[in-house]
Coordinates of C-alpha atoms and ligand atoms in Angstrom, one line a residue:
M11 CA -16.3 17.4 -7.1
R12 CA -17.2 13.9 -8.2
N13 CA -19.0 11.9 -5.5
F14 CA -16.8 8.9 -4.4
S15 CA -19.5 7.2 -2.5
A16 CA -20.2 3.4 -3.0
L17 CA -23.8 4.6 -3.8
H18 CA -22.5 6.6 -6.8
R19 CA -20.3 3.9 -8.2
Q20 CA -22.7 2.8 -10.9
T21 CA -23.4 6.4 -12.0
N22 CA -19.7 7.2 -12.1
L23 CA -19.0 4.1 -14.3
E24 CA -21.8 5.0 -16.7
E25 CA -20.4 8.5 -17.0
M26 CA -17.0 7.1 -17.7
A27 CA -18.4 5.0 -20.6
A28 CA -20.5 8.0 -21.9
T29 CA -17.6 10.3 -22.9
E30 CA -14.2 9.6 -24.4
Q31 CA -11.5 9.8 -21.8
D32 CA -8.1 11.4 -22.5
L33 CA -6.5 8.6 -20.5
L34 CA -7.8 5.3 -19.2
V35 CA -5.7 3.8 -16.4
V36 CA -6.0 0.1 -15.8
G37 CA -5.3 -0.9 -12.2
G38 CA -6.1 0.8 -8.9
G39 CA -2.9 -0.1 -7.0
I40 CA -0.4 2.6 -6.0
T41 CA 1.0 2.9 -9.6
G42 CA -2.4 3.5 -11.2
A43 CA -3.5 5.8 -8.4
G44 CA -0.4 7.9 -8.7
I45 CA -0.8 8.1 -12.5
A46 CA -4.5 9.1 -12.2
L47 CA -3.6 11.9 -9.8
D48 CA -0.7 13.2 -11.9
A49 CA -2.7 13.2 -15.1
A50 CA -5.9 14.7 -13.7
S51 CA -4.0 17.5 -12.0
R52 CA -2.3 18.4 -15.3
G53 CA -5.8 18.9 -16.8
L54 CA -6.5 15.5 -18.5
K55 CA -9.8 13.8 -18.4
V56 CA -9.0 10.5 -16.6
G57 CA -10.8 7.3 -16.0
L58 CA -9.4 4.5 -13.8
V59 CA -10.7 1.0 -13.5
E60 CA -9.8 -1.6 -10.9
K61 CA -10.9 -5.2 -11.3
H62 CA -11.3 -5.8 -7.5
D63 CA -11.0 -3.2 -4.8
F64 CA -8.5 -0.4 -4.9
A65 CA -5.1 -1.6 -3.6
W66 CA -6.3 -5.2 -3.7
G67 CA -3.1 -6.4 -5.5
T68 CA 0.4 -5.9 -4.2
S69 CA -0.3 -2.4 -2.9
S70 CA -2.0 -3.8 0.3
R71 CA 0.6 -6.5 0.8
S72 CA 4.0 -4.8 1.0
T73 CA 6.3 -4.3 4.0
K74 CA 4.5 -0.9 4.3
L75 CA 7.7 1.2 4.3
V76 CA 8.5 4.2 2.4
H77 CA 12.2 3.5 2.2
G78 CA 15.3 4.1 0.1
G79 CA 16.2 0.5 -0.3
L80 CA 19.5 0.3 1.7
R81 CA 20.0 -3.3 0.3
Y82 CA 20.2 -2.0 -3.3
L83 CA 23.4 -0.1 -2.4
K84 CA 25.1 -3.5 -2.2
Q85 CA 24.0 -4.1 -5.8
F86 CA 25.4 -0.6 -6.8
E87 CA 21.9 0.6 -7.9
I88 CA 23.0 4.2 -7.1
A89 CA 20.4 6.0 -9.3
L90 CA 17.6 3.9 -7.9
V91 CA 18.7 4.5 -4.3
R92 CA 19.1 8.2 -4.9
E93 CA 15.6 8.5 -6.5
V94 CA 13.6 6.5 -4.0
G95 CA 15.7 8.0 -1.1
M96 CA 14.7 11.5 -2.2
E97 CA 11.1 10.5 -2.8
R98 CA 10.7 9.3 0.8
A99 CA 10.9 12.9 2.1
I100 CA 8.5 14.1 -0.6
V101 CA 5.9 11.5 0.0
H102 CA 6.2 12.2 3.8
R103 CA 5.8 15.9 3.3
N104 CA 2.7 15.4 1.2
A105 CA 1.0 12.8 3.5
R106 CA 2.4 13.3 7.0
H107 CA -0.6 11.5 8.5
I108 CA 0.3 8.2 6.9
V109 CA 4.0 8.4 6.1
I110 CA 5.6 8.6 9.4
P111 CA 9.4 8.8 10.3
E112 CA 10.6 5.5 11.7
K113 CA 14.1 5.0 13.2
M114 CA 15.6 1.8 11.9
L115 CA 18.4 -0.2 13.6
L116 CA 20.9 -2.1 11.5
P117 CA 22.7 -4.5 13.8
I118 CA 26.3 -5.4 12.8
V119 CA 26.9 -9.0 13.6
E120 CA 29.7 -11.6 13.3
G121 CA 29.5 -13.2 9.8
G122 CA 27.0 -10.6 8.6
S123 CA 27.0 -9.1 5.1
L124 CA 28.7 -5.8 6.2
G125 CA 31.2 -5.0 8.9
Q126 CA 31.4 -1.9 11.1
T127 CA 33.4 0.2 8.5
M128 CA 31.3 -0.8 5.5
S129 CA 28.0 -0.3 7.3
S130 CA 29.1 3.1 8.4
I131 CA 30.2 4.1 4.9
G132 CA 27.1 2.4 3.4
L133 CA 24.7 4.3 5.7
W134 CA 26.6 7.6 5.1
V135 CA 26.3 7.2 1.3
Y136 CA 22.6 6.2 1.8
D137 CA 21.9 9.5 3.6
L138 CA 24.0 11.5 1.3
L139 CA 22.2 10.2 -1.9
A140 CA 18.8 11.0 -0.4
G141 CA 19.9 14.4 0.9
V142 CA 18.9 13.6 4.4
K143 CA 18.9 16.6 6.9
N144 CA 21.8 16.8 9.3
N145 CA 19.8 16.0 12.4
E146 CA 18.4 12.8 10.8
R147 CA 21.7 11.4 9.5
R148 CA 22.8 7.9 10.5
R149 CA 24.5 7.4 13.9
M150 CA 26.9 4.5 14.4
L151 CA 26.6 2.7 17.8
N152 CA 29.0 0.5 19.7
K153 CA 27.9 -2.9 21.1
T154 CA 26.6 -1.5 24.4
E155 CA 24.7 1.3 22.7
T156 CA 23.2 -1.2 20.2
M157 CA 22.1 -3.4 23.1
D158 CA 20.5 -0.4 24.8
A159 CA 18.7 0.5 21.6
E160 CA 17.3 -3.0 21.3
P161 CA 17.9 -5.3 24.3
M162 CA 16.3 -8.4 22.5
L163 CA 19.1 -8.7 19.9
R164 CA 21.3 -11.7 20.1
K165 CA 24.4 -10.6 22.1
D166 CA 27.1 -13.2 21.4
I167 CA 27.5 -12.2 17.7
L168 CA 26.7 -8.5 18.1
N169 CA 29.5 -6.0 17.2
G170 CA 27.6 -2.8 17.0
G171 CA 24.9 -1.1 14.9
G172 CA 23.7 1.8 12.9
L173 CA 20.6 3.9 13.5
Y174 CA 19.1 5.7 10.4
Y175 CA 15.8 7.0 9.3
E176 CA 13.1 5.5 7.1
Y177 CA 9.3 6.0 7.0
R178 CA 6.5 3.6 7.8
T179 CA 3.2 3.8 6.0
D180 CA 0.0 2.0 5.2
D181 CA 0.3 1.0 1.6
A182 CA -3.4 0.6 0.9
R183 CA -4.3 3.9 2.6
L184 CA -1.5 5.7 0.6
T185 CA -3.2 4.3 -2.5
I186 CA -6.7 5.4 -1.5
E187 CA -5.5 8.9 -0.5
N188 CA -4.0 9.2 -4.0
I189 CA -7.3 8.0 -5.5
K190 CA -9.3 10.5 -3.5
S191 CA -6.9 13.3 -4.5
A192 CA -7.2 12.3 -8.1
I193 CA -11.0 12.4 -7.7
Q194 CA -10.7 16.0 -6.2
H195 CA -8.9 16.9 -9.5
G196 CA -11.7 15.5 -11.6
A197 CA -10.6 11.9 -12.2
N198 CA -13.2 9.1 -12.3
C199 CA -12.1 6.0 -10.4
V200 CA -14.2 2.9 -10.2
N201 CA -13.5 -0.4 -8.4
Y202 CA -14.8 -3.9 -9.3
T203 CA -14.5 -3.1 -13.0
E204 CA -12.2 -5.3 -15.1
V205 CA -10.7 -4.7 -18.6
V206 CA -11.5 -7.8 -20.5
E207 CA -10.4 -6.8 -24.0
Y208 CA -9.3 -3.8 -26.0
V209 CA -11.1 -1.9 -28.8
Y210 CA -9.1 -1.1 -31.9
E211 CA -9.4 1.3 -34.9
N212 CA -6.9 1.3 -37.7
K213 CA -4.7 -1.1 -35.6
K214 CA -4.5 1.4 -32.7
V215 CA -6.1 0.8 -29.3
V216 CA -8.9 3.3 -28.8
G217 CA -10.7 1.9 -25.8
A218 CA -11.5 -1.2 -23.7
I219 CA -14.4 -3.4 -22.9
V220 CA -14.8 -3.6 -19.2
K221 CA -16.9 -6.0 -17.1
D222 CA -18.7 -4.4 -14.2
H223 CA -18.5 -7.2 -11.5
I224 CA -21.3 -5.7 -9.5
S225 CA -24.0 -5.4 -12.2
G226 CA -22.5 -8.2 -14.3
K227 CA -22.8 -5.9 -17.4
N228 CA -20.1 -5.1 -20.0
L229 CA -19.4 -1.5 -21.1
T230 CA -17.1 0.1 -23.6
I231 CA -14.8 2.9 -22.4
R232 CA -13.2 4.9 -25.1
A233 CA -9.9 6.7 -24.5
K234 CA -7.2 8.6 -26.4
K235 CA -4.5 6.8 -24.4
I236 CA -4.5 3.6 -22.3
V237 CA -1.9 2.9 -19.5
N238 CA -1.7 -0.6 -18.2
A239 CA -0.7 -0.3 -14.6
A240 CA -1.8 -3.7 -13.5
G241 CA 1.2 -4.7 -11.4
P242 CA 1.6 -8.5 -11.4
W243 CA -1.0 -8.6 -14.2
V244 CA 0.8 -6.3 -16.5
D245 CA 1.8 -9.2 -18.8
T246 CA -1.7 -10.6 -18.7
L247 CA -3.0 -7.3 -20.1
R248 CA -0.1 -7.0 -22.6
A249 CA -1.0 -10.5 -23.8
K250 CA -4.5 -9.3 -24.7
D251 CA -3.0 -6.6 -27.0
T252 CA -2.3 -7.3 -30.7
D253 CA 1.4 -6.7 -30.0
G254 CA 1.5 -9.4 -27.3
I255 CA 4.5 -9.6 -24.9
Q256 CA 7.5 -8.3 -26.8
R257 CA 11.1 -8.3 -25.6
K258 CA 11.0 -7.9 -21.8
R259 CA 8.6 -9.7 -19.5
L260 CA 7.7 -9.8 -15.8
H261 CA 9.3 -11.9 -13.2
L262 CA 7.1 -12.4 -10.1
T263 CA 8.5 -13.0 -6.7
K264 CA 6.5 -13.7 -3.6
G265 CA 7.1 -12.0 -0.2
V266 CA 5.4 -13.0 3.0
H267 CA 5.0 -11.1 6.3
I268 CA 4.0 -12.7 9.6
V269 CA 2.5 -10.9 12.6
F270 CA 2.9 -11.6 16.3
P271 CA 1.2 -10.0 19.3
Y272 CA 3.6 -7.4 20.6
D273 CA 4.3 -9.2 23.9
K274 CA 5.6 -12.2 22.0
L275 CA 8.2 -10.1 20.2
P276 CA 8.4 -6.9 22.3
I277 CA 11.2 -5.1 20.4
Q278 CA 11.7 -1.4 21.3
Q279 CA 12.2 -0.3 17.8
A280 CA 12.3 -1.4 14.1
V281 CA 15.2 -3.6 13.1
Y282 CA 16.6 -4.5 9.7
F283 CA 18.7 -7.6 10.0
D284 CA 20.8 -10.1 8.0
V285 CA 19.6 -13.6 7.4
E286 CA 22.0 -16.6 6.8
D287 CA 21.2 -16.8 3.1
G288 CA 22.3 -13.2 2.5
R289 CA 18.7 -11.7 2.5
M290 CA 17.7 -9.0 4.9
I291 CA 14.5 -8.9 6.9
F292 CA 12.6 -6.2 8.8
A293 CA 11.0 -6.6 12.2
I294 CA 8.6 -3.7 12.9
P295 CA 6.6 -3.0 16.1
R296 CA 3.3 -1.3 15.3
E297 CA -0.2 -0.9 16.8
G298 CA 0.1 -3.6 19.4
V299 CA 1.8 -6.2 17.2
T300 CA 5.2 -6.8 15.7
Y301 CA 5.4 -7.9 12.1
V302 CA 8.3 -9.5 10.3
G303 CA 9.2 -9.9 6.7
T304 CA 9.8 -10.5 4.0
T305 CA 10.7 -13.6 2.0
D306 CA 11.6 -13.3 -1.7
T307 CA 10.9 -16.5 -3.7
N308 CA 10.1 -17.1 -7.4
Y309 CA 6.4 -17.4 -8.0
N310 CA 4.6 -19.4 -10.7
G311 CA 1.2 -19.9 -9.0
E312 CA -2.1 -18.2 -9.5
I313 CA -1.4 -14.4 -9.6
G314 CA -4.6 -13.4 -7.7
R315 CA -4.0 -15.4 -4.6
P316 CA -0.5 -15.8 -3.3
T317 CA -0.6 -17.4 0.2
T318 CA 1.6 -17.9 3.2
T319 CA 2.8 -21.5 3.4
Q320 CA 4.4 -23.5 6.2
S321 CA 7.8 -23.2 4.6
D322 CA 7.5 -19.4 4.5
I323 CA 6.6 -19.5 8.2
D324 CA 9.5 -21.8 9.0
Y325 CA 12.0 -19.7 7.1
T326 CA 10.9 -16.5 8.8
L327 CA 10.7 -18.1 12.3
N328 CA 14.2 -19.4 11.9
A329 CA 15.5 -16.0 10.9
I330 CA 13.8 -14.2 13.8
N331 CA 14.7 -16.8 16.4
K332 CA 18.4 -16.5 15.3
M333 CA 18.4 -12.7 15.8
F334 CA 16.0 -12.6 18.8
P335 CA 16.7 -15.9 20.6
E336 CA 14.8 -14.9 23.8
A337 CA 11.6 -14.7 21.9
N338 CA 11.6 -18.4 21.0
L339 CA 8.7 -17.9 18.6
R340 CA 6.7 -20.8 17.2
S341 CA 4.0 -21.2 14.4
E342 CA 1.3 -21.0 17.1
D343 CA 2.3 -17.5 18.0
V344 CA 1.5 -16.1 14.6
V345 CA -1.7 -14.1 14.7
S346 CA -1.9 -12.9 11.1
T347 CA 0.0 -13.0 7.8
W348 CA -0.1 -11.5 4.3
A349 CA 1.6 -12.5 1.1
G350 CA 2.2 -10.3 -2.0
L351 CA 3.9 -10.5 -5.4
R352 CA 6.6 -8.1 -6.7
P353 CA 6.0 -7.3 -10.4
L354 CA 9.7 -7.2 -11.3
I355 CA 11.3 -7.2 -14.7
H356 CA 13.0 -10.5 -15.7
E357 CA 16.7 -10.6 -16.1
D358 CA 18.3 -13.8 -17.2
G359 CA 20.3 -15.7 -14.6
K360 CA 19.3 -13.4 -11.7
S361 CA 17.9 -14.7 -8.4
P362 CA 14.8 -13.0 -6.9
S363 CA 16.8 -10.8 -4.5
E364 CA 19.2 -9.8 -7.3
L365 CA 16.5 -8.6 -9.7
S366 CA 16.5 -4.8 -10.1
R367 CA 13.6 -2.9 -8.5
K368 CA 13.8 -0.2 -11.3
D369 CA 10.6 0.6 -13.2
E370 CA 10.2 0.5 -17.0
I371 CA 7.7 1.6 -19.6
F372 CA 6.7 -0.7 -22.5
E373 CA 5.3 1.0 -25.6
A374 CA 3.4 -1.3 -28.0
S375 CA 2.9 -0.5 -31.6
S376 CA -0.9 -0.5 -30.9
G377 CA -0.3 2.5 -28.7
L378 CA -0.8 0.6 -25.4
L379 CA 1.5 1.8 -22.7
S380 CA 2.5 -0.5 -19.8
I381 CA 4.5 0.3 -16.7
A382 CA 6.0 -2.3 -14.4
G383 CA 8.7 -2.8 -11.8
G384 CA 9.4 -0.1 -9.2
K385 CA 8.5 0.4 -5.6
L386 CA 5.7 1.8 -3.6
T387 CA 8.1 4.5 -2.5
G388 CA 8.8 5.7 -6.1
Y389 CA 5.2 5.8 -7.3
R390 CA 5.1 9.5 -7.8
K391 CA 8.1 9.6 -10.0
M392 CA 6.9 6.6 -12.0
A393 CA 3.6 8.4 -12.5
E394 CA 5.5 11.6 -13.6
R395 CA 7.5 9.6 -16.2
I396 CA 4.6 7.9 -17.8
V397 CA 2.3 10.9 -17.8
N398 CA 5.1 13.0 -19.4
L399 CA 5.1 10.4 -22.2
V400 CA 1.3 10.5 -22.5
V401 CA 1.3 14.3 -22.6
K402 CA 4.1 14.4 -25.2
Q403 CA 2.1 12.0 -27.4
L404 CA -1.2 13.9 -27.0
K405 CA 0.5 17.2 -27.8
S406 CA 2.1 15.9 -30.9
E407 CA -1.3 14.5 -32.1
E408 CA -3.8 17.3 -31.3
D409 CA -3.7 21.1 -30.8
T410 CA -6.2 21.0 -28.0
Y411 CA -3.6 19.6 -25.6
Q412 CA -1.0 22.3 -26.0
N413 CA -1.9 24.1 -22.7
L414 CA -1.6 21.1 -20.4
K415 CA 0.3 21.8 -17.2
D416 CA 3.6 20.2 -16.2
C417 CA 3.7 17.7 -13.4
Q418 CA 2.0 19.2 -10.3
T419 CA 2.5 16.5 -7.6
L420 CA 5.9 17.5 -6.1
N421 CA 4.3 19.8 -3.5
M422 CA 0.7 18.6 -3.6
R423 CA -0.7 17.5 -0.3
L424 CA -2.7 14.3 -0.6
S425 CA -6.2 14.0 0.7
G426 CA -6.1 14.3 4.5
G427 CA -2.5 15.5 4.5
N428 CA -2.8 19.2 5.0
F429 CA -0.1 19.4 7.7
E430 CA 3.1 21.5 7.5
T431 CA 5.0 19.7 10.2
Q432 CA 4.8 16.4 12.2
E433 CA 4.1 18.6 15.3
E434 CA 0.9 19.8 13.6
V435 CA -0.3 16.2 13.2
E436 CA 0.3 15.7 17.0
Q437 CA -1.4 18.9 17.9
F438 CA -4.4 17.9 15.7
I439 CA -4.6 14.6 17.5
I440 CA -4.6 16.3 20.9
R441 CA -7.2 18.9 20.0
R442 CA -9.6 16.4 18.5
S443 CA -9.1 13.9 21.3
G444 CA -10.2 16.6 23.7
E445 CA -13.3 17.4 21.6
V446 CA -14.6 13.9 21.5
T447 CA -14.7 13.5 25.2
Q448 CA -18.0 15.3 25.0
I449 CA -19.5 12.2 23.4
K450 CA -17.4 9.9 25.6
V451 CA -15.2 8.6 22.8
P452 CA -11.8 7.6 24.2
G453 CA -9.0 9.8 22.9
M454 CA -6.9 6.8 21.7
Y455 CA -9.4 6.2 18.9
I456 CA -8.6 9.6 17.5
K457 CA -4.9 8.8 17.2
H458 CA -5.8 5.7 15.1
L459 CA -8.2 7.7 13.0
V460 CA -5.8 10.6 12.3
H461 CA -3.1 8.1 11.2
K462 CA -5.5 6.8 8.7
Y463 CA -7.6 9.7 7.5
G464 CA -5.6 12.8 8.5
T465 CA -7.7 16.0 8.5
N466 CA -10.6 14.0 7.0
T467 CA -11.0 12.6 10.6
D468 CA -13.1 15.7 11.1
I469 CA -15.8 14.3 8.8
I470 CA -15.9 11.1 10.9
I471 CA -16.0 13.0 14.2
E472 CA -18.9 15.1 12.9
K473 CA -20.7 11.9 12.0
A474 CA -20.0 10.4 15.4
F475 CA -21.6 13.5 17.0
E476 CA -24.6 13.0 14.8
L477 CA -24.9 9.4 15.9
H478 CA -24.8 10.4 19.6
Q479 CA -28.5 9.8 20.2
E480 CA -28.8 6.7 18.0
I481 CA -25.9 4.6 19.4
Q482 CA -25.3 4.6 23.2
D483 CA -22.0 2.7 23.2
P484 CA -19.2 5.2 22.3
E485 CA -17.0 2.6 20.8
L486 CA -19.7 1.3 18.4
R487 CA -20.6 4.9 17.6
I488 CA -17.1 5.7 16.4
H489 CA -17.0 2.3 14.5
K490 CA -20.2 3.2 12.7
A491 CA -19.0 6.7 11.9
E492 CA -15.7 5.3 10.4
L493 CA -17.6 2.7 8.4
W494 CA -20.0 5.4 7.1
Y495 CA -17.0 7.4 6.0
A496 CA -15.5 4.4 4.2
I497 CA -18.8 3.8 2.3
H498 CA -19.6 7.4 1.5
H499 CA -16.1 8.9 0.9
E500 CA -14.0 5.9 -0.1
M501 CA -16.2 3.7 -2.2
S502 CA -16.1 0.7 0.2
I503 CA -18.7 -1.7 -1.1
S504 CA -17.9 -4.9 0.9
L505 CA -16.9 -5.8 4.4
C506 CA -13.6 -7.0 3.1
D507 CA -12.9 -3.7 1.5
Y508 CA -13.4 -2.0 4.8
L509 CA -11.6 -4.5 7.2
I510 CA -8.7 -5.4 4.9
R511 CA -7.8 -2.3 2.8
R512 CA -9.4 0.8 4.3
T513 CA -8.4 0.0 7.9
G514 CA -5.8 -2.9 7.7
R515 CA -7.6 -4.5 10.7
L516 CA -7.3 -8.1 9.3
Y517 CA -3.5 -7.7 9.6
F518 CA -3.0 -5.6 12.7
Q519 CA -6.1 -6.3 14.9
R520 CA -7.2 -9.7 13.7
Q521 CA -7.6 -11.0 17.3
E522 CA -10.2 -8.3 18.1
L523 CA -12.2 -9.0 14.9
G524 CA -13.6 -12.4 15.8
N525 CA -16.4 -10.7 17.8
L526 CA -16.5 -7.4 16.0
Y527 CA -16.9 -8.3 12.3
P528 CA -20.5 -9.6 12.6
I529 CA -21.5 -6.4 14.3
L530 CA -19.8 -4.3 11.6
A531 CA -21.4 -6.5 8.9
E532 CA -24.9 -5.6 10.4
M533 CA -24.0 -1.9 10.5
M534 CA -22.7 -2.0 6.9
G535 CA -26.0 -3.8 5.9
E536 CA -28.0 -1.0 7.4
L537 CA -25.9 1.7 5.7
L538 CA -26.1 0.0 2.3
D539 CA -29.6 -1.4 2.6
W540 CA -28.5 -5.1 2.3
D541 CA -31.1 -7.8 2.9
E542 CA -30.3 -10.5 5.4
S543 CA -28.9 -13.0 2.8
K544 CA -26.5 -10.3 1.5
T545 CA -25.3 -9.6 5.0
L546 CA -24.7 -13.3 5.6
R547 CA -22.8 -13.6 2.3
E548 CA -20.6 -10.7 3.2
M549 CA -19.9 -12.2 6.6
A550 CA -19.0 -15.5 5.0
K551 CA -16.7 -13.9 2.5
F552 CA -14.8 -12.1 5.3
K553 CA -14.7 -15.1 7.5
K554 CA -13.0 -17.0 4.7
E555 CA -10.3 -14.3 4.5
Y556 CA -10.1 -14.2 8.3
E557 CA -9.3 -18.0 8.4
E558 CA -7.1 -18.1 5.3
V559 CA -4.4 -15.8 6.8
L560 CA -3.7 -18.5 9.3
D561 CA -3.9 -21.5 6.9
F562 CA -0.4 -22.3 5.9
S563 CA -1.1 -25.5 3.9
E564 CA 1.0 -25.7 0.8
N565 CA -2.0 -26.5 -1.4
L566 CA -4.6 -24.2 0.1
V567 CA -7.7 -24.3 -2.2
L568 CA -8.9 -20.8 -2.6
G569 CA -12.3 -19.7 -3.8
Ligands
FAD695 C1 6.3 -8.5 -0.1 C2 6.5 -7.2 -0.7 C3 7.0 -6.2 0.1 C4 7.2 -4.9 -0.5 N1 7.6 -3.9 0.4 C5 7.7 -2.6 -0.1 C6 8.1 -1.6 0.8 O1 8.1 -1.7 2.0 N2 8.2 -0.4 0.2 C7 8.2 -0.1 -1.1 O2 8.4 1.0 -1.5 N3 7.8 -1.1 -2.0 C8 7.6 -2.4 -1.5 N4 7.2 -3.4 -2.3 C9 6.9 -3.1 -3.7 C10 5.5 -2.4 -3.9 O3 4.6 -3.0 -3.0 C11 5.0 -2.6 -5.3 O4 6.0 -2.1 -6.2 C12 3.7 -1.8 -5.6 O5 2.7 -2.0 -4.6 C13 3.1 -2.3 -6.9 O6 2.0 -1.5 -7.2 P1 1.1 -1.6 -8.5 O7 0.1 -0.6 -8.5 O8 2.1 -1.6 -9.7 O9 0.5 -3.1 -8.5 P2 -0.7 -3.6 -7.7 O10 -0.8 -3.0 -6.4 O11 -0.8 -5.1 -7.8 O12 -1.9 -3.0 -8.5 C14 -2.3 -3.5 -9.8 C15 -3.8 -3.6 -9.8 O13 -4.3 -3.9 -11.1 C16 -5.5 -4.5 -11.0 N5 -5.8 -5.2 -12.2 C17 -5.2 -6.3 -12.8 N6 -5.8 -6.7 -13.9 C18 -6.8 -5.8 -14.2 C19 -7.8 -5.7 -15.2 N7 -7.8 -6.5 -16.2 N8 -8.6 -4.7 -15.1 C20 -8.6 -3.8 -14.1 N9 -7.7 -3.9 -13.1 C21 -6.8 -4.9 -13.1 C22 -5.3 -5.5 -9.8 O14 -6.5 -6.0 -9.2 C23 -4.4 -4.7 -8.9 O15 -5.1 -4.1 -7.8 C24 6.9 -4.7 -1.8 C25 6.4 -5.7 -2.6 C26 6.2 -6.9 -2.0 C27 5.6 -8.0 -2.9

């Protein structure tokens, strides 16, 4: 199997440039990762390049739900709701460690968008479309039952509620688990490598010139087919093609999430509630915090750096305080934020919330294929559709491709996801928590690790045992083992890769990071052989991100 260590990154990239690929995927978000896995598991030789880190774009900045999109029922997007609704269970089955059932409460309020009867019918249809099992179907609640389910809800306007199932996930980790699975099937995926222009022969695109942002060198990668899966940058990459942007174009909308310490918004369970302007917002308790989002506003700024502004904060605070008045939240209570861009497809006259979340494929006369729209939840189906097209084209062009397999991902467990039931995940946590007491590591660390790395936690535990003599402090020992894993098994090359996308700590444990990140930077320096100035630069880079998540100025100047 290909080595996915940060130390092998250069070799992997050179290898990619040395032989023609069947398929070059541009973009290492969930869409590109899903495509790489689907194509590699059918037998194609696949290269994937990502200009920053894997999941650096929208795929680390979503609401982090694998959900059917209840809201889209109101827009009669029946086919979309059915498809993503069914995909939820498939993604859960294939990655039980990171796609976890989450009961959601839909409060029914005076003046809300749906009354008791419509909510009941809506949730029933939602379950039916997704083929939800009997014991997980929606349950309608009266006012008292709803208040019991969530005592913090505003009572004077509450009429009742509906409880139904969704799944929560970690978007960046779902992306990296797909990338690792693609690697296991022979794909070659490299971060910090940007497509800067295409290479043509006879007016057909036959490759791309990429810039390696680590070495600073340009390389040419040749490929039979190129898929542009660059999310919000899809049009930037279409514009580089001889065909340019024909017919449809992207429409970017920004969504912001804000994070509170759990004790500031101590809700018992996840809630999906109406806002005065007709939008709907999630409030989700998780890992010692509660996060709330999202906004949905047109975006015309720099694609690379959407930020949270004071007006985003005010809008969200206003919505939460109306639904949870006892919380009385203020800007000062916010402990972290993130902002992301939806790469939607433009439709004349539609507002951000009305734009369809359907995905579409654009086929240029040069042969360049682009895919945009869609949801994190539907990534596997998006991948299947575009790889079907790639395979069809290859088969019609060359005999050597006649024996390619059909799509393999329906029942394919992702890296770390070798569990048959949720109980198996829990049993695994209990067993491993017991084992690490030998090296005095508190069991609670194991739960965190398993919900990130699944069965791959064993590799981290083995490393922690190895470090037993070297590091006396059990907490630091497990931190170093986890960091070692991120470097050697997940191509983390910078402190930001590790603290933002491999572990999500900047969002969920920002308060603990102030003291911890310099220690982790030193450890990373030792593992990657950095000199002192490199370690200091990495610390400074992270500190900037650390500060920016709480800088809400409208004209934040970003480096
Ligand atoms: C606020 C918000 C909340 C959301 N919540 C949910 C949710 O809860 N559930 C859900 O199912 N969906 C959700 N979505 C939608 C979902 O997050 C996106 O559909 C999905 O993440 C898009 O993934 P992507 O891979 O297409 O794009 P991205 O993740 O942006 O990936 C594209 C990648 O391409 C790279 N790239 C760009 N240019 C180049 C180049 N020249 N060379 C190489 N690489 C390049 C970028 O760096 C980037 O990493 C949400 C979206 C937003 C914005």
